[in-house]
mmCIF file of C-alpha atoms and ligand atoms in Angstrom:
data_model
loop_
_atom_site.group_PDB
_atom_site.id
_atom_site.type_symbol
_atom_site.label_atom_id
_atom_site.label_comp_id
_atom_site.label_asym_id
_atom_site.label_seq_id
_atom_site.Cartn_x
_atom_site.Cartn_y
_atom_site.Cartn_z
ATOM 1 C CA MET A 12 -2.988 -19.346 30.224
ATOM 2 C CA THR A 13 -0.845 -16.317 29.613
ATOM 3 C CA VAL A 14 0.642 -15.632 26.220
ATOM 4 C CA GLU A 15 3.095 -12.802 25.911
ATOM 5 C CA LEU A 16 4.239 -11.574 22.540
ATOM 6 C CA ASP A 17 7.595 -9.870 22.493
ATOM 7 C CA PHE A 18 8.917 -8.536 19.215
ATOM 8 C CA ALA A 19 11.959 -6.820 20.692
ATOM 9 C CA GLY A 20 14.840 -7.201 18.223
ATOM 10 C CA LYS A 21 12.483 -8.262 15.404
ATOM 11 C CA ARG A 22 12.430 -6.406 12.076
ATOM 12 C CA VAL A 23 9.019 -5.904 10.497
ATOM 13 C CA VAL A 24 8.297 -4.369 7.067
ATOM 14 C CA VAL A 25 4.761 -3.343 6.124
ATOM 15 C CA VAL A 26 4.267 -2.337 2.496
ATOM 16 C CA GLY A 27 1.076 -0.337 2.079
ATOM 17 C CA GLY A 28 1.349 0.283 5.803
ATOM 18 C CA THR A 29 0.315 3.930 6.011
ATOM 19 C CA SER A 30 -3.446 3.695 6.419
ATOM 20 C CA GLY A 31 -6.295 1.436 7.437
ATOM 21 C CA ILE A 32 -5.745 -2.234 8.185
ATOM 22 C CA ASN A 33 -2.046 -2.303 7.326
ATOM 23 C CA ARG A 34 -1.226 0.734 9.440
ATOM 24 C CA GLY A 35 -3.082 -0.910 12.348
ATOM 25 C CA ILE A 36 -0.842 -3.963 11.862
ATOM 26 C CA ALA A 37 2.316 -1.822 11.770
ATOM 27 C CA GLU A 38 1.298 -0.013 14.956
ATOM 28 C CA ALA A 39 0.610 -3.314 16.725
ATOM 29 C CA PHE A 40 4.123 -4.601 15.968
ATOM 30 C CA ALA A 41 5.515 -1.209 17.079
ATOM 31 C CA SER A 42 3.661 -1.400 20.372
ATOM 32 C CA HIS A 43 5.277 -4.815 20.956
ATOM 33 C CA GLY A 44 8.751 -3.315 20.588
ATOM 34 C CA ALA A 45 9.645 -4.246 17.000
ATOM 35 C CA HIS A 46 11.733 -2.303 14.518
ATOM 36 C CA VAL A 47 9.161 -1.300 11.904
ATOM 37 C CA ALA A 48 9.474 0.021 8.347
ATOM 38 C CA VAL A 49 6.492 1.210 6.303
ATOM 39 C CA ALA A 50 6.090 2.179 2.659
ATOM 40 C CA SER A 51 3.419 3.593 0.374
ATOM 41 C CA ARG A 52 3.148 6.148 -2.455
ATOM 42 C CA SER A 53 2.538 9.258 -0.362
ATOM 43 C CA ILE A 54 5.542 10.630 1.527
ATOM 44 C CA GLU A 55 3.176 12.625 3.781
ATOM 45 C CA LYS A 56 1.372 9.436 4.820
ATOM 46 C CA VAL A 57 4.723 7.704 5.348
ATOM 47 C CA GLU A 58 6.043 10.497 7.582
ATOM 48 C CA ASN A 59 2.836 10.671 9.576
ATOM 49 C CA THR A 60 2.887 6.896 10.114
ATOM 50 C CA VAL A 61 6.557 6.813 11.129
ATOM 51 C CA ALA A 62 5.799 9.422 13.821
ATOM 52 C CA ALA A 63 2.865 7.309 15.055
ATOM 53 C CA LEU A 64 5.019 4.152 15.146
ATOM 54 C CA LYS A 65 7.614 5.907 17.300
ATOM 55 C CA ALA A 66 4.863 7.105 19.634
ATOM 56 C CA ALA A 67 3.499 3.550 19.816
ATOM 57 C CA GLY A 68 6.847 2.233 21.112
ATOM 58 C CA ALA A 69 8.763 0.993 18.073
ATOM 59 C CA ALA A 70 12.449 0.270 18.756
ATOM 60 C CA GLN A 71 13.056 1.909 15.361
ATOM 61 C CA ALA A 72 10.606 3.383 12.853
ATOM 62 C CA ILE A 73 11.550 4.200 9.273
ATOM 63 C CA GLY A 74 9.700 4.699 6.016
ATOM 64 C CA ALA A 75 9.980 5.239 2.283
ATOM 65 C CA ALA A 76 7.696 6.335 -0.524
ATOM 66 C CA PHE A 77 7.418 4.025 -3.530
ATOM 67 C CA ASP A 78 4.771 2.561 -5.796
ATOM 68 C CA VAL A 79 4.487 -1.245 -5.729
ATOM 69 C CA ARG A 80 3.827 -1.194 -9.493
ATOM 70 C CA ASP A 81 7.451 -0.122 -10.039
ATOM 71 C CA ALA A 82 9.575 -3.239 -9.448
ATOM 72 C CA ASP A 83 12.869 -1.326 -9.422
ATOM 73 C CA ALA A 84 11.594 1.238 -6.928
ATOM 74 C CA VAL A 85 10.354 -1.572 -4.668
ATOM 75 C CA THR A 86 13.735 -3.322 -4.847
ATOM 76 C CA ASP A 87 15.604 -0.100 -4.032
ATOM 77 C CA GLY A 88 13.231 0.814 -1.197
ATOM 78 C CA LEU A 89 13.505 -2.602 0.447
ATOM 79 C CA ALA A 90 17.306 -2.595 0.049
ATOM 80 C CA ALA A 91 17.369 0.735 1.889
ATOM 81 C CA PHE A 92 15.254 -0.738 4.703
ATOM 82 C CA HIS A 93 17.698 -3.665 4.938
ATOM 83 C CA GLU A 94 20.636 -1.295 5.159
ATOM 84 C CA GLN A 95 19.022 0.661 8.006
ATOM 85 C CA MET A 96 17.411 -2.247 9.910
ATOM 86 C CA GLY A 97 19.039 -5.565 9.041
ATOM 87 C CA GLU A 98 17.349 -8.818 7.975
ATOM 88 C CA PHE A 99 13.552 -8.920 7.906
ATOM 89 C CA ASP A 100 11.770 -11.248 10.341
ATOM 90 C CA VAL A 101 8.272 -10.324 9.156
ATOM 91 C CA LEU A 102 7.141 -8.936 5.789
ATOM 92 C CA ILE A 103 3.569 -7.775 5.272
ATOM 93 C CA SER A 104 2.440 -7.005 1.729
ATOM 94 C CA GLY A 105 -0.885 -5.168 1.761
ATOM 95 C CA ALA A 106 -0.940 -2.387 -0.841
ATOM 96 C CA ALA A 107 -4.171 -2.540 -2.832
ATOM 97 C CA GLY A 108 -6.510 -0.541 -5.004
ATOM 98 C CA ASN A 109 -10.224 -1.058 -5.449
ATOM 99 C CA PHE A 110 -13.230 0.625 -7.026
ATOM 100 C CA PRO A 111 -16.599 -0.899 -7.856
ATOM 101 C CA ALA A 112 -16.975 -1.136 -11.660
ATOM 102 C CA LEU A 113 -18.652 -3.444 -14.153
ATOM 103 C CA ALA A 114 -16.211 -5.205 -16.487
ATOM 104 C CA ALA A 115 -17.948 -3.856 -19.594
ATOM 105 C CA GLU A 116 -17.443 -0.314 -18.351
ATOM 106 C CA MET A 117 -13.810 -0.641 -17.317
ATOM 107 C CA SER A 118 -11.036 0.356 -19.698
ATOM 108 C CA ALA A 119 -8.173 -2.075 -20.178
ATOM 109 C CA ASN A 120 -6.101 0.294 -18.079
ATOM 110 C CA ALA A 121 -8.668 0.344 -15.250
ATOM 111 C CA PHE A 122 -8.600 -3.468 -14.975
ATOM 112 C CA LYS A 123 -4.822 -3.524 -15.326
ATOM 113 C CA THR A 124 -4.373 -0.886 -12.626
ATOM 114 C CA VAL A 125 -5.817 -3.194 -9.976
ATOM 115 C CA ILE A 126 -3.910 -6.210 -11.313
ATOM 116 C CA ASP A 127 -0.710 -4.159 -11.260
ATOM 117 C CA ILE A 128 -1.173 -2.918 -7.686
ATOM 118 C CA ASP A 129 -2.619 -6.006 -5.994
ATOM 119 C CA LEU A 130 -1.085 -8.913 -7.929
ATOM 120 C CA MET A 131 2.090 -7.595 -9.557
ATOM 121 C CA GLY A 132 2.691 -5.448 -6.472
ATOM 122 C CA THR A 133 2.642 -8.569 -4.282
ATOM 123 C CA ILE A 134 5.253 -10.381 -6.352
ATOM 124 C CA HIS A 135 7.391 -7.246 -6.636
ATOM 125 C CA VAL A 136 7.368 -6.869 -2.853
ATOM 126 C CA MET A 137 8.090 -10.531 -2.186
ATOM 127 C CA LYS A 138 10.914 -10.762 -4.721
ATOM 128 C CA GLY A 139 12.353 -7.401 -3.650
ATOM 129 C CA ALA A 140 12.457 -8.600 -0.035
ATOM 130 C CA TYR A 141 13.668 -12.132 -0.823
ATOM 131 C CA PRO A 142 17.429 -11.459 -0.448
ATOM 132 C CA PHE A 143 16.824 -9.761 2.912
ATOM 133 C CA LEU A 144 14.559 -12.319 4.599
ATOM 134 C CA LYS A 145 15.846 -14.045 7.705
ATOM 135 C CA ARG A 146 16.514 -17.732 7.039
ATOM 136 C CA PRO A 147 15.255 -19.797 8.705
ATOM 137 C CA GLY A 148 12.407 -18.055 10.441
ATOM 138 C CA ALA A 149 11.026 -15.231 8.288
ATOM 139 C CA SER A 150 7.244 -14.917 8.046
ATOM 140 C CA ILE A 151 5.540 -13.313 5.046
ATOM 141 C CA ILE A 152 1.916 -12.242 5.290
ATOM 142 C CA ASN A 153 0.045 -11.263 2.132
ATOM 143 C CA ILE A 154 -3.144 -9.308 2.741
ATOM 144 C CA SER A 155 -5.793 -10.846 0.508
ATOM 145 C CA ALA A 156 -9.580 -10.407 0.295
ATOM 146 C CA PRO A 157 -12.725 -12.555 0.110
ATOM 147 C CA GLN A 158 -12.871 -11.653 -3.591
ATOM 148 C CA ALA A 159 -10.082 -14.246 -4.025
ATOM 149 C CA TRP A 160 -12.707 -16.997 -3.993
ATOM 150 C CA ILE A 161 -16.103 -15.248 -3.840
ATOM 151 C CA PRO A 162 -17.180 -13.691 -7.140
ATOM 152 C CA TYR A 163 -18.911 -10.317 -6.694
ATOM 153 C CA GLU A 164 -20.450 -8.295 -9.497
ATOM 154 C CA GLY A 165 -18.467 -5.084 -9.946
ATOM 155 C CA GLN A 166 -15.268 -6.696 -8.650
ATOM 156 C CA SER A 167 -13.894 -8.792 -11.541
ATOM 157 C CA HIS A 168 -10.539 -6.984 -11.391
ATOM 158 C CA VAL A 169 -10.118 -7.449 -7.628
ATOM 159 C CA CYS A 170 -11.381 -11.062 -7.760
ATOM 160 C CA ALA A 171 -8.785 -11.917 -10.412
ATOM 161 C CA ALA A 172 -5.978 -10.090 -8.609
ATOM 162 C CA LYS A 173 -6.577 -11.449 -5.111
ATOM 163 C CA ALA A 174 -7.078 -15.033 -6.369
ATOM 164 C CA GLY A 175 -3.607 -14.638 -7.848
ATOM 165 C CA VAL A 176 -2.248 -13.335 -4.559
ATOM 166 C CA ASP A 177 -3.442 -16.454 -2.718
ATOM 167 C CA GLN A 178 -1.943 -18.740 -5.350
ATOM 168 C CA ILE A 179 1.382 -16.911 -4.979
ATOM 169 C CA THR A 180 1.122 -17.539 -1.235
ATOM 170 C CA ARG A 181 0.560 -21.249 -1.819
ATOM 171 C CA THR A 182 3.233 -21.781 -4.482
ATOM 172 C CA LEU A 183 5.973 -19.773 -2.788
ATOM 173 C CA SER A 184 5.247 -21.445 0.558
ATOM 174 C CA MET A 185 6.782 -24.476 -1.180
ATOM 175 C CA GLU A 186 9.533 -22.756 -3.193
ATOM 176 C CA TRP A 187 10.726 -20.684 -0.225
ATOM 177 C CA GLY A 188 9.554 -23.021 2.524
ATOM 178 C CA ILE A 189 12.614 -25.191 1.971
ATOM 179 C CA GLU A 190 14.682 -22.197 3.118
ATOM 180 C CA GLY A 191 12.666 -21.890 6.327
ATOM 181 C CA ILE A 192 10.466 -19.020 5.154
ATOM 182 C CA ARG A 193 6.766 -19.186 6.020
ATOM 183 C CA ILE A 194 4.160 -17.540 3.777
ATOM 184 C CA ASN A 195 0.470 -17.075 4.557
ATOM 185 C CA SER A 196 -2.413 -14.941 3.330
ATOM 186 C CA VAL A 197 -4.778 -13.119 5.669
ATOM 187 C CA VAL A 198 -8.263 -12.296 4.423
ATOM 188 C CA PRO A 199 -10.014 -9.462 6.228
ATOM 189 C CA GLY A 200 -13.818 -9.515 6.266
ATOM 190 C CA PHE A 201 -15.465 -6.085 6.400
ATOM 191 C CA ILE A 202 -13.260 -3.963 8.637
ATOM 192 C CA GLU A 203 -14.882 -0.854 10.104
ATOM 193 C CA GLY A 204 -13.431 2.592 9.502
ATOM 194 C CA THR A 205 -11.396 1.565 6.447
ATOM 195 C CA GLU A 206 -11.179 2.790 2.875
ATOM 196 C CA GLY A 207 -12.043 -0.666 1.531
ATOM 197 C CA ALA A 208 -15.249 -1.020 3.556
ATOM 198 C CA ASP A 209 -16.274 2.576 2.748
ATOM 199 C CA ARG A 210 -15.757 2.053 -0.996
ATOM 200 C CA LEU A 211 -17.672 -1.234 -1.166
ATOM 201 C CA ALA A 212 -20.332 -0.870 1.517
ATOM 202 C CA PRO A 213 -20.835 2.802 2.391
ATOM 203 C CA GLU A 214 -23.100 3.697 5.347
ATOM 204 C CA GLY A 215 -26.720 3.008 4.347
ATOM 205 C CA PRO A 216 -28.490 -0.059 2.894
ATOM 206 C CA ALA A 217 -25.240 -1.690 1.703
ATOM 207 C CA ARG A 218 -23.600 -1.415 5.123
ATOM 208 C CA LYS A 219 -26.766 -2.696 6.836
ATOM 209 C CA MET A 220 -26.881 -5.692 4.476
ATOM 210 C CA VAL A 221 -23.298 -6.582 5.334
ATOM 211 C CA LEU A 222 -23.799 -6.136 9.064
ATOM 212 C CA ASP A 223 -26.968 -8.232 9.084
ATOM 213 C CA SER A 224 -25.066 -11.084 7.368
ATOM 214 C CA ILE A 225 -22.225 -11.378 9.865
ATOM 215 C CA PRO A 226 -22.848 -14.296 12.251
ATOM 216 C CA LEU A 227 -20.696 -12.710 14.985
ATOM 217 C CA GLY A 228 -22.904 -9.601 14.756
ATOM 218 C CA ARG A 229 -20.311 -6.900 14.173
ATOM 219 C CA LEU A 230 -17.892 -5.621 11.578
ATOM 220 C CA GLY A 231 -14.236 -6.471 12.098
ATOM 221 C CA ASN A 232 -11.845 -3.910 13.527
ATOM 222 C CA LEU A 233 -8.151 -3.054 13.255
ATOM 223 C CA GLN A 234 -7.319 -5.060 16.395
ATOM 224 C CA ASP A 235 -8.846 -8.208 14.872
ATOM 225 C CA MET A 236 -6.494 -7.878 11.910
ATOM 226 C CA ALA A 237 -3.456 -6.881 13.940
ATOM 227 C CA GLY A 238 -3.899 -9.777 16.379
ATOM 228 C CA THR A 239 -3.943 -12.275 13.512
ATOM 229 C CA CYS A 240 -0.757 -10.817 12.046
ATOM 230 C CA LEU A 241 1.013 -10.766 15.424
ATOM 231 C CA PHE A 242 0.186 -14.463 15.698
ATOM 232 C CA LEU A 243 1.385 -15.268 12.169
ATOM 233 C CA GLY A 244 4.519 -13.198 12.721
ATOM 234 C CA SER A 245 5.361 -14.993 15.962
ATOM 235 C CA GLU A 246 6.703 -18.412 16.857
ATOM 236 C CA LEU A 247 3.221 -19.403 18.012
ATOM 237 C CA SER A 248 2.542 -20.127 14.337
ATOM 238 C CA SER A 249 5.914 -21.660 13.469
ATOM 239 C CA TYR A 250 4.359 -24.666 11.644
ATOM 240 C CA ILE A 251 1.719 -22.678 9.742
ATOM 241 C CA SER A 252 2.593 -21.952 6.129
ATOM 242 C CA GLY A 253 0.769 -21.896 2.807
ATOM 243 C CA THR A 254 -2.594 -21.150 4.428
ATOM 244 C CA VAL A 255 -5.242 -18.548 3.750
ATOM 245 C CA MET A 256 -6.509 -17.341 7.121
ATOM 246 C CA VAL A 257 -9.953 -15.759 7.011
ATOM 247 C CA VAL A 258 -10.766 -13.171 9.698
ATOM 248 C CA ASP A 259 -14.396 -12.288 9.001
ATOM 249 C CA GLY A 260 -16.720 -13.182 11.881
ATOM 250 C CA ALA A 261 -17.876 -16.184 9.757
ATOM 251 C CA LEU A 262 -19.448 -13.828 7.170
ATOM 252 C CA TYR A 263 -18.249 -15.783 4.161
ATOM 253 C CA GLN A 264 -19.560 -19.121 5.363
ATOM 254 C CA ARG A 265 -22.717 -17.638 3.812
ATOM 255 C CA GLY A 266 -20.975 -17.014 0.474
ATOM 256 C CA GLY A 267 -21.420 -13.628 -1.166
ATOM 257 C CA GLY A 268 -25.157 -13.513 -0.414
ATOM 258 C CA GLN A 269 -27.008 -10.705 -2.194
ATOM 259 C CA PHE A 270 -24.213 -8.192 -1.723
ATOM 260 C CA GLY A 271 -22.510 -8.559 -5.111
ATOM 261 C CA GLN A 272 -25.858 -8.517 -6.885
ATOM 262 C CA MET A 273 -26.817 -5.309 -5.064
ATOM 263 C CA MET A 274 -23.540 -3.719 -6.149
ATOM 264 C CA GLY A 275 -24.131 -4.860 -9.745
ATOM 265 C CA ASP A 276 -27.671 -3.430 -9.737
ATOM 266 C CA MET A 277 -26.392 -0.160 -8.292
ATOM 267 C CA LEU A 278 -23.652 0.132 -10.932
ATOM 268 C CA ARG A 279 -26.127 -0.722 -13.735
ATOM 269 C CA SER A 280 -28.422 2.088 -12.567
ATOM 270 C CA MET A 281 -25.621 4.661 -12.831
ATOM 271 C CA PRO A 282 -24.642 6.561 -16.017
ATOM 272 C CA LYS A 283 -22.340 4.378 -18.159
ATOM 273 C CA ARG A 284 -18.607 5.129 -18.305
ATOM 274 C CA ASN A 285 -18.417 3.637 -21.841
ATOM 275 C CA LYS A 286 -14.877 2.463 -21.328
ATOM 276 C CA GLY A 287 -15.467 -1.082 -22.691
HETATM 277 C C1 HXC B 308 -14.018 2.627 -13.668
HETATM 278 C C2 HXC B 308 -12.035 3.582 -12.951
HETATM 279 C C3 HXC B 308 -12.614 3.949 -11.720
HETATM 280 C C4 HXC B 308 -13.986 3.603 -11.509
HETATM 281 C C5 HXC B 308 -10.542 4.605 -11.717
HETATM 282 N N1 HXC B 308 -10.770 4.031 -12.905
HETATM 283 N N2 HXC B 308 -11.650 4.570 -10.960
HETATM 284 N N3 HXC B 308 -12.720 2.941 -13.919
HETATM 285 N N4 HXC B 308 -14.641 2.959 -12.499
HETATM 286 N N5 HXC B 308 -14.614 3.905 -10.368
HETATM 287 C C6 HXC B 308 -9.817 3.900 -14.022
HETATM 288 C C7 HXC B 308 -9.303 5.242 -14.509
HETATM 289 O O1 HXC B 308 -10.234 5.881 -15.384
HETATM 290 C C8 HXC B 308 -8.024 4.824 -15.225
HETATM 291 O O2 HXC B 308 -8.300 4.275 -16.487
HETATM 292 C C9 HXC B 308 -7.518 3.686 -14.363
HETATM 293 O O3 HXC B 308 -8.642 3.208 -13.604
HETATM 294 C C10 HXC B 308 -6.448 4.150 -13.371
HETATM 295 O O4 HXC B 308 -6.980 5.232 -12.632
HETATM 296 P P1 HXC B 308 -6.022 6.326 -11.957
HETATM 297 O O5 HXC B 308 -6.887 7.218 -11.136
HETATM 298 O O6 HXC B 308 -5.133 6.926 -12.999
HETATM 299 O O7 HXC B 308 -5.091 5.362 -11.055
HETATM 300 P P2 HXC B 308 -4.179 5.682 -9.829
HETATM 301 O O8 HXC B 308 -4.006 7.164 -9.615
HETATM 302 O O9 HXC B 308 -2.975 4.854 -10.010
HETATM 303 O O10 HXC B 308 -5.038 5.159 -8.574
HETATM 304 C C11 HXC B 308 -5.317 3.763 -8.386
HETATM 305 C C12 HXC B 308 -6.764 3.544 -7.909
HETATM 306 C C13 HXC B 308 -7.109 4.460 -6.718
HETATM 307 C C14 HXC B 308 -6.900 2.063 -7.585
HETATM 308 C C15 HXC B 308 -7.704 3.894 -9.077
HETATM 309 O O11 HXC B 308 -8.455 4.294 -6.353
HETATM 310 C C16 HXC B 308 -6.205 4.215 -5.538
HETATM 311 O O12 HXC B 308 -5.104 4.750 -5.476
HETATM 312 N N6 HXC B 308 -6.638 3.363 -4.576
HETATM 313 C C17 HXC B 308 -5.828 3.036 -3.366
HETATM 314 C C18 HXC B 308 -6.687 2.972 -2.143
HETATM 315 C C19 HXC B 308 -7.746 1.879 -2.202
HETATM 316 O O13 HXC B 308 -8.292 1.574 -3.284
HETATM 317 N N7 HXC B 308 -8.057 1.299 -1.021
HETATM 318 C C20 HXC B 308 -9.052 0.248 -0.925
HETATM 319 C C21 HXC B 308 -8.406 -1.082 -0.849
HETATM 320 S S1 HXC B 308 -9.692 -2.209 -0.357
HETATM 321 P P3 HXC B 308 -8.098 5.130 -17.857
HETATM 322 O O14 HXC B 308 -8.464 4.192 -18.953
HETATM 323 O O15 HXC B 308 -9.030 6.296 -17.750
HETATM 324 O O16 HXC B 308 -6.657 5.526 -17.888
HETATM 325 C C22 HXC B 308 -9.585 -3.628 -1.177
HETATM 326 C C23 HXC B 308 -10.554 -4.744 -0.888
HETATM 327 C C24 HXC B 308 -11.718 -4.361 -0.075
HETATM 328 O O17 HXC B 308 -8.704 -3.788 -1.938
HETATM 329 C C25 HXC B 308 -12.616 -5.544 0.128
HETATM 330 C C26 HXC B 308 -13.740 -5.250 1.118
HETATM 331 C C27 HXC B 308 -14.511 -6.519 1.403
HETATM 332 P P1 NAP B 309 -6.270 1.556 2.514
HETATM 333 O O1 NAP B 309 -6.479 2.294 3.795
HETATM 334 O O2 NAP B 309 -6.623 2.225 1.237
HETATM 335 O O3 NAP B 309 -4.741 1.082 2.500
HETATM 336 C C1 NAP B 309 -4.043 0.857 1.314
HETATM 337 C C2 NAP B 309 -2.583 1.122 1.603
HETATM 338 O O4 NAP B 309 -1.820 0.784 0.453
HETATM 339 C C3 NAP B 309 -2.272 2.587 1.899
HETATM 340 O O5 NAP B 309 -1.188 2.660 2.784
HETATM 341 C C4 NAP B 309 -1.865 3.141 0.527
HETATM 342 O O6 NAP B 309 -1.059 4.299 0.729
HETATM 343 C C5 NAP B 309 -1.099 1.944 -0.017
HETATM 344 N N1 NAP B 309 -1.086 1.859 -1.482
HETATM 345 C C6 NAP B 309 -2.127 1.885 -2.342
HETATM 346 N N2 NAP B 309 -1.695 1.782 -3.596
HETATM 347 C C7 NAP B 309 -0.347 1.669 -3.530
HETATM 348 C C8 NAP B 309 0.676 1.536 -4.505
HETATM 349 N N3 NAP B 309 0.384 1.499 -5.813
HETATM 350 N N4 NAP B 309 1.974 1.451 -4.098
HETATM 351 C C9 NAP B 309 2.288 1.496 -2.772
HETATM 352 N N5 NAP B 309 1.347 1.623 -1.809
HETATM 353 C C10 NAP B 309 0.059 1.722 -2.195
HETATM 354 O O7 NAP B 309 -7.058 0.149 2.479
HETATM 355 P P2 NAP B 309 -7.712 -0.842 3.552
HETATM 356 O O8 NAP B 309 -9.170 -0.815 3.350
HETATM 357 O O9 NAP B 309 -7.170 -0.664 4.916
HETATM 358 O O10 NAP B 309 -7.199 -2.236 2.937
HETATM 359 C C11 NAP B 309 -5.918 -2.754 3.276
HETATM 360 C C12 NAP B 309 -5.754 -4.160 2.737
HETATM 361 O O11 NAP B 309 -6.797 -5.006 3.212
HETATM 362 C C13 NAP B 309 -5.812 -4.252 1.207
HETATM 363 O O12 NAP B 309 -4.898 -5.233 0.762
HETATM 364 C C14 NAP B 309 -7.215 -4.697 0.940
HETATM 365 O O13 NAP B 309 -7.336 -5.371 -0.290
HETATM 366 C C15 NAP B 309 -7.477 -5.618 2.118
HETATM 367 N N6 NAP B 309 -8.898 -5.773 2.487
HETATM 368 C C16 NAP B 309 -9.547 -4.766 3.096
HETATM 369 C C17 NAP B 309 -10.856 -4.956 3.522
HETATM 370 C C18 NAP B 309 -11.594 -3.880 4.271
HETATM 371 O O14 NAP B 309 -12.656 -4.134 4.850
HETATM 372 N N7 NAP B 309 -11.082 -2.681 4.333
HETATM 373 C C19 NAP B 309 -11.491 -6.172 3.264
HETATM 374 C C20 NAP B 309 -10.795 -7.170 2.590
HETATM 375 C C21 NAP B 309 -9.484 -6.969 2.214
HETATM 376 P P3 NAP B 309 -0.781 5.407 -0.426
HETATM 377 O O15 NAP B 309 -2.114 5.946 -0.832
HETATM 378 O O16 NAP B 309 0.144 6.398 0.214
HETATM 379 O O17 NAP B 309 -0.092 4.674 -1.539
#
C-alpha cells in the first residue's frame, strides 16, 4: 500500500512552533508543501524557524511573536496570519511551560503561570483562530501530555492544566464539530532531544528509569510526533474527532511507575523555595 500525503494549498498554523516537538511538526507540514505560520514569544526563534520552514519546502512561511497568555495579542496575531494566508486547514496549539516543583513550594503565581500558558493559552488560541477555520474540514490538534491523566509528584500544575486541555478538546469537538471542525489531542511520551524531556528526565538515573520502562525500547522522536500530526491533519483521519491520541511507545500502559515518586524525592531533598 502506498499512502501519499500532499498538503499543497493547505494552510497550517503552529502556535508554540519554534522549538522541539512543535517545530518538528511545522517542518513536516512544510516539507509536504503546506503554507505554514508559526508563533511563539521570541522573535529570534520565530525568524529562525521561518527560515527553516522555507528551506524545508513550505509554499509560504510566515511568523509572529506573541504570548499565548495575552488573549488580545493571540487574536491579533492569528488575524494577521489569516490576512496573509487565508483560511486555516490545520491549527496546532502546543505552547507550554513546565518545571518540576512541589505544590507546597510553588507560589500562587508559579502554579498560575503554567495554567495560564497551557490551559488558558489553549483556549485563547482556539477562540482566536475560530473565525478563520475552514468549514467544513478544519483540523485542530492540541498538544497535551501524559500528566493529563497520570498524576506525578512535582507536576500538580501541569497535571491540572493538561487535564483541562483534553477536556477542552472533548467538549469543543461537539460544539464545533457541528460546523465540520475536527478537534483532537496528541499526547507525546518522552521525546528525545526536547526541552520537556530534559527538564523532567535529564540524562542520568531519571532518563535510564524512563527508557527502561518503555515497552518499545526507545524514547520517541520528532518524526513520531510529526507523523501523527500529518495523519490527524489529513483526510486519512476525516472521521476522527474528540480523541486523545497517545504516542508513547506504550510507556503509559504501565502508569506513572516510580518516576513521579523519584521526582518527588529529588525535590524534597533540595533546599526549600518557601513559596507556599
Ligand atoms: C518553583 C518556579 C520555578 C521552579 C519558575 N517558578 N520556575 N517556582 N520552581 N522551578 C515561578 C517563578 O518564581 C514565578 O513565580 C513564576 O513561576 C513565573 O516564573 P517566570 O520565570 O516569571 O515566568 P516566565 O518568564 O513567564 O516563564 C514561564 C516558565 C518558563 C514556564 C517558568 O520555564 C518557560 O518559559 N518555559 C517554556 C519552555 C518549557 O517549559 N518547555 C517545556 C514544555 S514540556 P513568582 O511567585 O516568583 O513570581 C511540557 C511537558 C513535558 O510541558 C512532559 C514530559 C513527559
Ligand atoms: P519546547 O521546545 O519548550 O517548546 C515550547 C514552545 O512553546 C516553544 O516554541 C516556545 O517558544 C513556545 N512557548 C512557550 N511559552 C509560550 C508562551 N507563553 N506563549 C507563546 N509561546 C510559548 O517544548 P517541547 O518539549 O518540545 O514540548 C512541546 C509540547 O509537547 C508542549 O505542549 C509539551 O507540553 C508537550 N509534551 C512534551 C513532551 C516531551 O517529551 N518533550 C512530553 C509530553 C508533552 P518561546 O520560548 O519563543 O515562547
